[in-house]
Amino acid sequence: MARADSVEAHRTEAAVDPAVTEAPPRPARGGFAERAEAGAPRSDASAIRATAIIPARGGSLGLPGKNIARVGGVPLVARAVRAALAAQRIDRVVVTTDDRDIAAAARAAGAEVIDRPVELAGGEASSESALLHALDALDPVEPAEPVALEQASPEHASLEQASPDSLTAAQHPVTVFIQATSPFIHPADLDTAIGRVASGERDVVFAAAATHVFLWRDDAGSGTAVGVNHDSARRPRRQEREPEYRETGAFYVFSTDGFRAAQHRFFGRIGIQPVEADHAIEIDDLADLERAQALAAHVDRGIAASAGRSVVLDRERPCIDVDALVTDFDGVHTDDTVMVDQLGRESVRVSRSDGHGIARLRKAGLPVLILSAEENPVVGRRAEKLGVECVQGVGEKGAVLRDWAEARSIRLDRIAYLGNDRGDLPALELVGWPVAVPDAAPEALAAARHVLTQPGGHGAVRELADLILAARESGASSAVPTPRTVRDPE
């Protein structure tokens, strides 16, 4: 029987069990709209909740590692999970994947994970096949013996230990198919679409963006271009044209029974859920990713404001709950300038405020490490004065950071890294909390989950230390930690 795994405390996970027994097919049944027309009774639509399923395979050819590429400092699969968790009408979020890195990021973001079989993870496999497999895994034929969840560790409890009544897919007659390659999903759009399916208004509702563009096709047979959605002899004004809709690929909401019967995302009465143009970006190649990264701060801020809460953005006053802090030196502890006297001796200016912040971190028991690309006595002297570890002459900061964390049994998703330049990217991409100073290089800003207000050498380290200590003192953990799982170097 396929099994959905629980959230796991550690990144390392057991090998996938190759034995997967599929649940037998169920009798075909109609969707909510069909049953409503037939007069069949149904529960209050406002009480109906949904299960979100996010298929995310690891073998992307166009953009390798696409599903864990970061937008706004958060892996794409984690952004999808967080959007689903923020929706009021989604009770359960599941990621089905064949990739360990994607699985780790999904678990850390708060999703359950289903092992996607190899035969359903290739480039020729349809998303529908992965969805059907996931639904069968969530609705087992022979439920396991119930065990009270409080009797098991919350970090290691298996879904098979939980009450079948609370966990089977049959409890959620609406399924939400979400694609991680759409980074800007508004939870309110998900809720509206779920409501329309649950009420029986539609069997399927999908995300689409309104467009008034004039489409053309080059007709080789006639030797001329012809209008596809308009009469080329008539040119109406924009306000005179009814909008058409472009499918964004972000999400599809449908009745679970109807989908099982049709085995396709489109069936029965189909409805459109209009989404804003900024939310309609779909990432397929590097250019799409760079565009999304450039827009992330603006779009995320708008989503958070309209939703009345932070959904994917951690830029106001985030809860940075971590177990260690690692920083660059130049441009972080300093303002990235060097003073040279007549004898050629170099000196830098640092902030006493930063020193106080690090002292408080050390008192709280948090390890602090300085990683510097250059070898300079001033870096070692500053680290010695602060009482922290220091590694200089680092070529690839990601590899050194990974080794340091493993030697101390510190999970990468429980580390904050503060950087300012392109050389910090390998480290920023590894940790759960990539942080940048406000005057950092554009590449570092794009990789950051949080951008500080104080520049390097003027209290940036103290600002980050205060955020970390505030999280620890409040006893609250980060709403959704989102790690970048370690991948071995090529």
CSV table of C-alpha atoms in Angstrom, one decimal:
chain,number,residue,atom,x,y,z
A,1,MET,CA,0.0,0.0,0.0
A,2,ALA,CA,1.4,3.4,-0.9
A,3,ARG,CA,2.1,5.5,2.2
A,4,ALA,CA,2.0,9.2,2.9
A,5,ASP,CA,4.9,10.1,5.1
A,6,SER,CA,4.7,12.5,8.1
A,7,VAL,CA,6.8,15.6,8.6
A,8,GLU,CA,10.3,14.4,9.5
A,9,ALA,CA,12.7,16.2,11.9
A,10,HIS,CA,15.8,15.3,10.0
A,11,ARG,CA,16.7,15.8,6.3
A,12,THR,CA,18.0,12.3,6.0
A,13,GLU,CA,15.2,9.9,5.1
A,14,ALA,CA,15.0,6.1,4.6
A,15,ALA,CA,15.1,4.6,1.2
A,16,VAL,CA,11.8,4.5,-0.7
A,17,ASP,CA,10.0,1.2,-0.4
A,18,PRO,CA,9.7,0.0,-4.0
A,19,ALA,CA,6.7,-2.2,-3.2
A,20,VAL,CA,3.6,-0.1,-3.9
A,21,THR,CA,0.2,-1.7,-4.0
A,22,GLU,CA,-2.5,0.4,-5.8
A,23,ALA,CA,-6.0,0.6,-4.4
A,24,PRO,CA,-8.6,-1.0,-6.8
A,25,PRO,CA,-10.6,1.4,-9.0
A,26,ARG,CA,-13.8,2.8,-7.6
A,27,PRO,CA,-17.2,3.0,-9.3
A,28,ALA,CA,-17.5,6.1,-11.4
A,29,ARG,CA,-19.7,8.8,-9.9
A,30,GLY,CA,-20.6,12.2,-11.0
A,31,GLY,CA,-19.5,15.5,-9.6
A,32,PHE,CA,-21.3,18.0,-7.3
A,33,ALA,CA,-23.0,19.7,-10.1
A,34,GLU,CA,-24.5,16.5,-11.5
A,35,ARG,CA,-25.7,15.4,-8.1
A,36,ALA,CA,-27.2,18.8,-7.4
A,37,GLU,CA,-29.2,18.7,-10.6
A,38,ALA,CA,-30.4,15.2,-9.7
A,39,GLY,CA,-31.6,16.4,-6.4
A,40,ALA,CA,-29.2,14.3,-4.4
A,41,PRO,CA,-28.7,15.6,-0.8
A,42,ARG,CA,-25.3,17.0,0.1
A,43,SER,CA,-23.7,18.5,3.1
A,44,ASP,CA,-23.6,22.3,3.7
A,45,ALA,CA,-21.2,23.6,1.0
A,46,SER,CA,-19.6,26.1,3.4
A,47,ALA,CA,-18.5,23.2,5.6
A,48,ILE,CA,-16.8,21.2,2.7
A,49,ARG,CA,-13.0,21.3,2.9
A,50,ALA,CA,-10.5,20.3,0.3
A,51,THR,CA,-7.2,18.3,0.0
A,52,ALA,CA,-4.5,20.1,-2.0
A,53,ILE,CA,-2.1,17.8,-4.0
A,54,ILE,CA,1.1,19.3,-5.5
A,55,PRO,CA,2.9,17.0,-8.0
A,56,ALA,CA,6.6,18.0,-8.2
A,57,ARG,CA,9.0,15.7,-10.0
A,58,GLY,CA,12.7,16.1,-9.9
A,59,GLY,CA,13.6,15.5,-13.5
A,60,SER,CA,12.9,18.9,-15.1
A,61,LEU,CA,14.9,19.2,-18.4
A,62,GLY,CA,14.2,22.8,-19.3
A,63,LEU,CA,15.3,24.1,-15.9
A,64,PRO,CA,17.1,21.6,-13.7
A,65,GLY,CA,16.0,21.8,-10.0
A,66,LYS,CA,13.1,24.0,-11.0
A,67,ASN,CA,10.8,23.0,-8.2
A,68,ILE,CA,13.3,24.0,-5.5
A,69,ALA,CA,14.5,27.1,-7.2
A,70,ARG,CA,14.1,30.1,-4.9
A,71,VAL,CA,11.7,33.0,-5.5
A,72,GLY,CA,11.8,35.6,-2.8
A,73,GLY,CA,14.2,33.4,-0.9
A,74,VAL,CA,11.7,30.5,-0.7
A,75,PRO,CA,11.8,27.3,-2.8
A,76,LEU,CA,9.0,27.1,-5.3
A,77,VAL,CA,7.5,23.9,-3.9
A,78,ALA,CA,7.5,25.5,-0.4
A,79,ARG,CA,5.7,28.6,-1.8
A,80,ALA,CA,3.0,26.3,-3.2
A,81,VAL,CA,2.6,24.6,0.1
A,82,ARG,CA,2.4,27.8,2.0
A,83,ALA,CA,-0.2,29.3,-0.3
A,84,ALA,CA,-2.3,26.1,0.2
A,85,LEU,CA,-1.9,26.2,4.0
A,86,ALA,CA,-3.0,29.8,4.1
A,87,ALA,CA,-6.3,29.0,2.3
A,88,GLN,CA,-9.2,28.7,4.8
A,89,ARG,CA,-10.9,25.8,3.0
A,90,ILE,CA,-7.9,23.5,2.6
A,91,ASP,CA,-7.3,21.1,5.5
A,92,ARG,CA,-4.6,19.0,4.0
A,93,VAL,CA,-1.6,19.6,1.8
A,94,VAL,CA,0.2,16.8,0.1
A,95,VAL,CA,3.3,16.8,-2.2
A,96,THR,CA,3.9,13.8,-4.4
A,97,THR,CA,7.5,13.6,-5.6
A,98,ASP,CA,10.3,11.2,-6.6
A,99,ASP,CA,13.0,13.7,-5.5
A,100,ARG,CA,14.6,13.7,-2.0
A,101,ASP,CA,15.4,17.4,-2.1
A,102,ILE,CA,11.8,18.4,-3.1
A,103,ALA,CA,10.5,16.0,-0.4
A,104,ALA,CA,12.7,17.6,2.3
A,105,ALA,CA,11.6,21.2,1.3
A,106,ALA,CA,7.9,20.1,1.2
A,107,ARG,CA,8.1,18.5,4.6
A,108,ALA,CA,9.8,21.5,6.1
A,109,ALA,CA,7.1,23.8,4.7
A,110,GLY,CA,4.4,21.8,6.4
A,111,ALA,CA,3.2,19.4,3.7
A,112,GLU,CA,2.8,15.6,3.9
A,113,VAL,CA,4.8,13.7,1.3
A,114,ILE,CA,3.9,10.8,-0.9
A,115,ASP,CA,6.6,8.8,-2.7
A,116,ARG,CA,5.9,9.1,-6.4
A,117,PRO,CA,6.7,5.9,-8.3
A,118,VAL,CA,9.4,6.0,-11.0
A,119,GLU,CA,6.9,5.0,-13.7
A,120,LEU,CA,4.8,8.1,-12.9
A,121,ALA,CA,7.7,10.5,-12.6
A,122,GLY,CA,9.1,10.5,-16.2
A,123,GLY,CA,8.6,13.3,-18.7
A,124,GLU,CA,5.9,11.3,-20.5
A,125,ALA,CA,3.8,10.7,-17.3
A,126,SER,CA,0.8,13.0,-16.9
A,127,SER,CA,0.0,15.0,-13.9
A,128,GLU,CA,-3.4,13.2,-13.7
A,129,SER,CA,-1.6,9.9,-13.2
A,130,ALA,CA,0.3,11.3,-10.2
A,131,LEU,CA,-2.9,12.8,-8.8
A,132,LEU,CA,-4.8,9.5,-9.0
A,133,HIS,CA,-1.9,7.7,-7.4
A,134,ALA,CA,-1.8,10.2,-4.6
A,135,LEU,CA,-5.6,10.0,-4.0
A,136,ASP,CA,-5.3,6.2,-3.7
A,137,ALA,CA,-2.4,6.6,-1.3
A,138,LEU,CA,-4.5,8.9,0.9
A,139,ASP,CA,-7.6,6.7,0.8
A,140,PRO,CA,-6.3,3.2,1.6
A,141,VAL,CA,-8.4,0.1,1.2
A,142,GLU,CA,-7.5,-1.4,4.6
A,143,PRO,CA,-7.0,1.5,7.1
A,144,ALA,CA,-4.3,0.8,9.7
A,145,GLU,CA,-5.2,0.3,13.4
A,146,PRO,CA,-6.0,3.7,14.9
A,147,VAL,CA,-3.3,5.1,17.3
A,148,ALA,CA,-3.8,8.3,19.2
A,149,LEU,CA,-1.5,11.0,17.6
A,150,GLU,CA,-0.5,12.4,20.9
A,151,GLN,CA,1.1,9.0,21.7
A,152,ALA,CA,3.6,9.4,18.9
A,153,SER,CA,6.4,12.0,18.4
A,154,PRO,CA,4.9,14.8,16.2
A,155,GLU,CA,8.1,14.8,14.2
A,156,HIS,CA,8.1,11.1,13.4
A,157,ALA,CA,4.4,10.0,13.5
A,158,SER,CA,3.3,8.1,10.4
A,159,LEU,CA,-0.1,8.7,8.8
A,160,GLU,CA,-0.8,5.0,9.3
A,161,GLN,CA,-0.8,5.7,13.0
A,162,ALA,CA,-3.6,8.3,12.8
A,163,SER,CA,-7.3,7.8,12.9
A,164,PRO,CA,-8.6,6.8,9.4
A,165,ASP,CA,-11.7,8.9,10.0
A,166,SER,CA,-9.6,12.0,10.2
A,167,LEU,CA,-7.2,11.2,7.4
A,168,THR,CA,-8.9,9.5,4.5
A,169,ALA,CA,-9.4,11.4,1.2
A,170,ALA,CA,-13.1,10.6,1.3
A,171,GLN,CA,-13.4,13.2,4.1
A,172,HIS,CA,-12.4,15.8,1.4
A,173,PRO,CA,-14.7,15.5,-1.6
A,174,VAL,CA,-12.9,18.4,-3.3
A,175,THR,CA,-9.4,18.1,-4.6
A,176,VAL,CA,-7.1,21.1,-5.4
A,177,PHE,CA,-4.3,20.4,-8.0
A,178,ILE,CA,-1.6,23.0,-7.5
A,179,GLN,CA,1.5,23.4,-9.6
A,180,ALA,CA,4.7,24.6,-7.9
A,181,THR,CA,5.8,26.4,-11.0
A,182,SER,CA,3.3,29.2,-10.3
A,183,PRO,CA,5.0,31.2,-7.5
A,184,PHE,CA,2.2,33.8,-6.9
A,185,ILE,CA,-0.9,32.0,-5.8
A,186,HIS,CA,-3.4,34.0,-3.7
A,187,PRO,CA,-5.1,31.9,-1.0
A,188,ALA,CA,-8.3,33.8,-1.5
A,189,ASP,CA,-8.5,32.6,-5.2
A,190,LEU,CA,-8.1,29.0,-3.9
A,191,ASP,CA,-10.9,29.5,-1.4
A,192,THR,CA,-13.3,31.1,-4.0
A,193,ALA,CA,-12.7,28.2,-6.5
A,194,ILE,CA,-13.2,25.6,-3.8
A,195,GLY,CA,-16.5,27.2,-2.8
A,196,ARG,CA,-17.8,27.2,-6.4
A,197,VAL,CA,-17.1,23.5,-6.7
A,198,ALA,CA,-18.3,22.6,-3.2
A,199,SER,CA,-21.6,24.4,-3.9
A,200,GLY,CA,-22.3,22.5,-7.1
A,201,GLU,CA,-22.0,25.5,-9.3
A,202,ARG,CA,-19.2,23.9,-11.3
A,203,ASP,CA,-17.4,20.5,-11.4
A,204,VAL,CA,-14.1,22.1,-12.2
A,205,VAL,CA,-12.7,25.6,-11.7
A,206,PHE,CA,-9.2,26.6,-12.9
A,207,ALA,CA,-7.0,29.6,-12.6
A,208,ALA,CA,-6.9,31.9,-15.7
A,209,ALA,CA,-5.9,35.5,-16.4
A,210,ALA,CA,-8.1,37.8,-18.5
A,211,THR,CA,-6.6,39.0,-21.8
A,212,HIS,CA,-7.6,41.2,-24.7
A,213,VAL,CA,-4.8,40.4,-26.9
A,214,PHE,CA,-5.2,39.8,-30.7
A,215,LEU,CA,-4.0,36.4,-31.6
A,216,TRP,CA,-2.7,35.5,-35.1
A,217,ARG,CA,-1.7,32.3,-36.9
A,218,ASP,CA,0.5,32.2,-39.9
A,219,ASP,CA,-1.5,30.1,-42.4
A,220,ALA,CA,1.1,28.4,-44.7
A,221,GLY,CA,-1.7,27.1,-47.0
A,222,SER,CA,-3.2,30.5,-47.7
A,223,GLY,CA,0.1,32.4,-47.7
A,224,THR,CA,-1.1,35.0,-45.2
A,225,ALA,CA,-1.5,35.5,-41.5
A,226,VAL,CA,-5.1,35.1,-40.2
A,227,GLY,CA,-6.8,36.3,-37.0
A,228,VAL,CA,-7.5,33.6,-34.5
A,229,ASN,CA,-9.7,35.3,-32.0
A,230,HIS,CA,-10.8,38.3,-34.0
A,231,ASP,CA,-11.9,39.5,-37.5
A,232,SER,CA,-8.8,41.2,-39.0
A,233,ALA,CA,-11.1,43.4,-41.0
A,234,ARG,CA,-12.6,44.9,-37.8
A,235,ARG,CA,-10.5,46.5,-35.1
A,236,PRO,CA,-12.7,47.1,-32.0
A,237,ARG,CA,-11.5,49.0,-29.0
A,238,ARG,CA,-10.4,47.2,-25.9
A,239,GLN,CA,-13.4,48.2,-23.9
A,240,GLU,CA,-15.7,46.9,-26.7
A,241,ARG,CA,-14.2,43.3,-26.5
A,242,GLU,CA,-15.2,40.6,-24.1
A,243,PRO,CA,-12.2,39.3,-22.3
A,244,GLU,CA,-10.8,35.9,-23.1
A,245,TYR,CA,-8.9,33.9,-20.6
A,246,ARG,CA,-5.5,32.3,-20.6
A,247,GLU,CA,-5.0,29.2,-18.5
A,248,THR,CA,-2.2,30.0,-16.0
A,249,GLY,CA,-1.6,26.4,-14.8
A,250,ALA,CA,-1.5,27.6,-11.1
A,251,PHE,CA,-4.4,25.5,-9.8
A,252,TYR,CA,-7.3,23.3,-10.8
A,253,VAL,CA,-10.1,22.6,-8.3
A,254,PHE,CA,-12.5,19.7,-9.0
A,255,SER,CA,-14.8,17.2,-7.3
A,256,THR,CA,-12.8,14.2,-6.3
A,257,ASP,CA,-15.3,11.6,-7.5
A,258,GLY,CA,-15.8,13.4,-10.8
A,259,PHE,CA,-12.0,13.4,-11.3
A,260,ARG,CA,-11.7,9.7,-10.5
A,261,ALA,CA,-14.4,8.9,-13.1
A,262,ALA,CA,-13.0,11.1,-15.8
A,263,GLN,CA,-9.3,10.6,-15.0
A,264,HIS,CA,-8.7,14.1,-16.4
A,265,ARG,CA,-8.6,17.5,-14.9
A,266,PHE,CA,-11.4,18.9,-17.2
A,267,PHE,CA,-14.9,17.3,-17.1
A,268,GLY,CA,-18.5,18.2,-16.5
A,269,ARG,CA,-19.3,21.9,-16.0
A,270,ILE,CA,-16.1,23.9,-16.1
A,271,GLY,CA,-15.6,27.3,-14.6
A,272,ILE,CA,-12.8,30.0,-14.7
A,273,GLN,CA,-11.3,31.6,-11.6
A,274,PRO,CA,-9.9,34.9,-12.7
A,275,VAL,CA,-6.5,35.8,-11.2
A,276,GLU,CA,-4.5,39.0,-11.4
A,277,ALA,CA,-2.0,39.3,-14.2
A,278,ASP,CA,0.9,39.5,-11.7
A,279,HIS,CA,-0.2,36.2,-10.2
A,280,ALA,CA,-0.3,34.5,-13.6
A,281,ILE,CA,3.4,33.9,-14.0
A,282,GLU,CA,4.4,30.3,-14.8
A,283,ILE,CA,8.0,29.3,-14.6
A,284,ASP,CA,9.2,27.1,-17.4
A,285,ASP,CA,12.7,28.4,-18.1
A,286,LEU,CA,15.5,30.6,-16.7
A,287,ALA,CA,14.0,33.8,-18.1
A,288,ASP,CA,10.7,33.1,-16.3
A,289,LEU,CA,12.5,32.4,-13.1
A,290,GLU,CA,14.5,35.6,-13.3
A,291,ARG,CA,11.3,37.6,-14.0
A,292,ALA,CA,9.6,36.0,-10.9
A,293,GLN,CA,12.6,36.7,-8.7
A,294,ALA,CA,12.6,40.4,-9.8
A,295,LEU,CA,8.9,40.7,-9.1
A,296,ALA,CA,8.7,38.7,-5.9
A,297,ALA,CA,9.0,41.5,-3.3
A,298,HIS,CA,6.3,43.6,-5.0
A,299,VAL,CA,3.9,40.8,-5.7
A,300,ASP,CA,4.3,39.1,-2.3
A,301,ARG,CA,3.8,42.3,-0.5
A,302,GLY,CA,0.5,42.8,-2.4
A,303,ILE,CA,-0.7,39.3,-1.6
A,304,ALA,CA,0.2,39.6,2.1
A,305,ALA,CA,-1.6,43.0,2.3
A,306,SER,CA,-4.8,41.8,0.6
A,307,ALA,CA,-4.8,38.5,2.6
A,308,GLY,CA,-4.5,40.4,5.9
A,309,ARG,CA,-1.5,38.2,6.8
A,310,SER,CA,1.9,37.2,5.6
A,311,VAL,CA,1.6,34.3,3.1
A,312,VAL,CA,4.9,33.9,1.5
A,313,LEU,CA,6.8,37.0,2.4
A,314,ASP,CA,9.1,37.3,5.5
A,315,ARG,CA,10.2,40.9,5.1
A,316,GLU,CA,8.4,42.9,7.7
A,317,ARG,CA,9.5,41.5,11.1
A,318,PRO,CA,10.0,37.8,10.5
A,319,CYS,CA,10.2,35.1,13.2
A,320,ILE,CA,13.7,33.8,12.5
A,321,ASP,CA,13.8,30.7,14.6
A,322,VAL,CA,17.3,29.1,14.0
A,323,ASP,CA,20.0,27.2,15.8
A,324,ALA,CA,23.0,28.9,14.3
A,325,LEU,CA,24.2,32.1,12.5
A,326,VAL,CA,26.8,32.1,9.7
A,327,THR,CA,27.9,35.4,8.1
A,328,ASP,CA,30.2,36.8,5.5
A,329,PHE,CA,32.7,39.4,6.8
A,330,ASP,CA,33.3,42.1,4.2
A,331,GLY,CA,30.1,44.1,3.5
A,332,VAL,CA,28.4,42.5,6.5
A,333,HIS,CA,30.5,43.2,9.5
A,334,THR,CA,32.0,46.1,7.6
A,335,ASP,CA,30.7,48.6,5.1
A,336,ASP,CA,32.9,46.9,2.4
A,337,THR,CA,35.5,49.6,2.4
A,338,VAL,CA,39.2,49.3,3.5
A,339,MET,CA,41.5,52.0,4.9
A,340,VAL,CA,45.1,51.7,3.9
A,341,ASP,CA,47.9,53.7,5.7
A,342,GLN,CA,51.2,54.9,4.2
A,343,LEU,CA,52.8,51.6,5.1
A,344,GLY,CA,50.2,49.6,3.2
A,345,ARG,CA,48.5,48.3,6.4
A,346,GLU,CA,44.8,47.7,6.0
A,347,SER,CA,42.1,48.4,8.5
A,348,VAL,CA,38.3,48.3,8.5
A,349,ARG,CA,35.6,49.9,10.6
A,350,VAL,CA,33.1,47.7,12.5
A,351,SER,CA,30.1,48.3,14.6
A,352,ARG,CA,30.1,47.9,18.4
A,353,SER,CA,26.4,47.3,18.1
A,354,ASP,CA,27.1,44.2,16.1
A,355,GLY,CA,29.5,43.0,18.8
A,356,HIS,CA,26.8,43.3,21.4
A,357,GLY,CA,24.4,41.3,19.2
A,358,ILE,CA,26.8,38.5,18.8
A,359,ALA,CA,27.6,38.5,22.5
A,360,ARG,CA,23.9,38.0,23.2
A,361,LEU,CA,23.7,35.1,20.7
A,362,ARG,CA,26.6,33.4,22.3
A,363,LYS,CA,25.1,33.8,25.7
A,364,ALA,CA,21.9,32.2,24.4
A,365,GLY,CA,24.0,29.2,23.2
A,366,LEU,CA,23.9,29.8,19.4
A,367,PRO,CA,27.0,29.0,17.4
A,368,VAL,CA,28.2,31.8,15.2
A,369,LEU,CA,30.6,31.3,12.3
A,370,ILE,CA,32.3,33.9,10.0
A,371,LEU,CA,33.1,32.7,6.5
A,372,SER,CA,35.5,35.0,4.5
A,373,ALA,CA,36.6,34.6,0.9
A,374,GLU,CA,39.8,36.5,1.7
A,375,GLU,CA,42.6,35.8,4.2
A,376,ASN,CA,43.3,38.9,6.2
A,377,PRO,CA,44.6,39.2,9.8
A,378,VAL,CA,41.9,41.7,10.6
A,379,VAL,CA,39.2,39.1,10.0
A,380,GLY,CA,40.8,36.7,12.4
A,381,ARG,CA,41.4,39.4,15.0
A,382,ARG,CA,37.7,40.5,14.9
A,383,ALA,CA,36.5,36.9,15.2
A,384,GLU,CA,38.8,36.3,18.1
A,385,LYS,CA,37.5,39.4,19.9
A,386,LEU,CA,33.9,38.3,19.3
A,387,GLY,CA,34.7,34.8,20.5
A,388,VAL,CA,33.3,33.1,17.3
A,389,GLU,CA,34.6,30.6,14.8
A,390,CYS,CA,36.1,31.9,11.6
A,391,VAL,CA,37.2,30.2,8.3
A,392,GLN,CA,39.2,32.3,5.8
A,393,GLY,CA,40.2,31.9,2.3
A,394,VAL,CA,37.0,30.0,1.4
A,395,GLY,CA,36.5,29.4,-2.3
A,396,GLU,CA,33.1,27.6,-2.2
A,397,LYS,CA,31.2,28.7,0.9
A,398,GLY,CA,28.4,26.2,0.4
A,399,ALA,CA,30.7,23.2,0.8
A,400,VAL,CA,32.4,24.7,3.9
A,401,LEU,CA,29.1,25.6,5.5
A,402,ARG,CA,27.7,22.1,4.8
A,403,ASP,CA,30.7,20.4,6.4
A,404,TRP,CA,30.6,22.8,9.4
A,405,ALA,CA,26.9,22.1,10.0
A,406,GLU,CA,27.3,18.3,9.7
A,407,ALA,CA,30.2,18.2,12.1
A,408,ARG,CA,27.9,20.0,14.7
A,409,SER,CA,24.7,18.1,13.8
A,410,ILE,CA,23.0,21.3,12.9
A,411,ARG,CA,20.3,21.0,10.2
A,412,LEU,CA,20.8,23.4,7.3
A,413,ASP,CA,17.2,24.5,7.5
A,414,ARG,CA,17.9,25.7,11.1
A,415,ILE,CA,20.7,28.0,10.0
A,416,ALA,CA,20.6,31.7,9.1
A,417,TYR,CA,23.2,33.0,6.7
A,418,LEU,CA,23.9,36.7,6.2
A,419,GLY,CA,25.6,37.7,3.0
A,420,ASN,CA,26.0,40.6,0.6
A,421,ASP,CA,27.5,39.4,-2.7
A,422,ARG,CA,27.5,36.7,-5.4
A,423,GLY,CA,30.1,34.7,-3.6
A,424,ASP,CA,27.6,34.1,-0.8
A,425,LEU,CA,25.0,32.5,-3.1
A,426,PRO,CA,26.1,28.9,-2.5
A,427,ALA,CA,25.6,29.4,1.2
A,428,LEU,CA,22.4,31.4,0.8
A,429,GLU,CA,20.9,28.7,-1.3
A,430,LEU,CA,21.6,26.0,1.3
A,431,VAL,CA,20.0,27.4,4.5
A,432,GLY,CA,16.5,27.8,5.8
A,433,TRP,CA,17.0,31.6,6.4
A,434,PRO,CA,19.0,33.3,3.7
A,435,VAL,CA,19.3,37.0,4.7
A,436,ALA,CA,20.9,39.9,2.9
A,437,VAL,CA,21.9,43.4,3.8
A,438,PRO,CA,19.9,46.1,2.0
A,439,ASP,CA,22.9,47.2,-0.2
A,440,ALA,CA,23.7,43.7,-1.3
A,441,ALA,CA,24.3,42.6,-4.9
A,442,PRO,CA,21.1,42.0,-6.9
A,443,GLU,CA,21.8,38.3,-7.0
A,444,ALA,CA,22.1,38.1,-3.2
A,445,LEU,CA,18.9,40.2,-2.7
A,446,ALA,CA,17.0,37.8,-5.1
A,447,ALA,CA,18.1,34.8,-3.1
A,448,ALA,CA,17.3,36.3,0.3
A,449,ARG,CA,14.2,35.3,2.3
A,450,HIS,CA,14.6,38.5,4.4
A,451,VAL,CA,16.4,41.8,3.7
A,452,LEU,CA,17.6,43.8,6.6
A,453,THR,CA,17.2,47.5,7.0
A,454,GLN,CA,20.6,48.3,8.4
A,455,PRO,CA,23.6,48.1,6.0
A,456,GLY,CA,26.8,46.2,6.6
A,457,GLY,CA,29.1,47.8,9.2
A,458,HIS,CA,26.2,49.8,10.6
A,459,GLY,CA,24.3,47.4,12.7
A,460,ALA,CA,23.2,44.7,10.2
A,461,VAL,CA,24.5,41.8,12.3
A,462,ARG,CA,22.8,43.3,15.5
A,463,GLU,CA,19.5,43.6,13.6
A,464,LEU,CA,19.6,40.0,12.6
A,465,ALA,CA,20.7,38.9,16.1
A,466,ASP,CA,17.8,40.8,17.6
A,467,LEU,CA,15.3,39.0,15.2
A,468,ILE,CA,16.8,35.6,16.1
A,469,LEU,CA,16.7,36.3,19.8
A,470,ALA,CA,13.1,37.6,19.7
A,471,ALA,CA,12.0,34.4,18.1
A,472,ARG,CA,13.7,32.3,20.7
A,473,GLU,CA,12.5,34.4,23.6
A,474,SER,CA,8.9,34.3,22.3
A,475,GLY,CA,9.0,30.5,22.2
A,476,ALA,CA,7.5,30.7,18.7
A,477,SER,CA,9.0,28.9,15.8
A,478,SER,CA,9.0,30.2,12.3
A,479,ALA,CA,5.6,29.9,10.6
A,480,VAL,CA,6.9,27.8,7.8
A,481,PRO,CA,10.7,27.0,7.7
A,482,THR,CA,11.8,26.5,4.1
A,483,PRO,CA,15.2,24.8,3.7
A,484,ARG,CA,17.3,24.4,0.6
A,485,THR,CA,18.3,20.8,1.0
A,486,VAL,CA,22.0,19.8,0.5
A,487,ARG,CA,22.9,18.5,-2.9
A,488,ASP,CA,26.3,16.9,-3.5
A,489,PRO,CA,28.6,19.0,-5.7
A,490,GLU,CA,28.7,18.0,-9.4
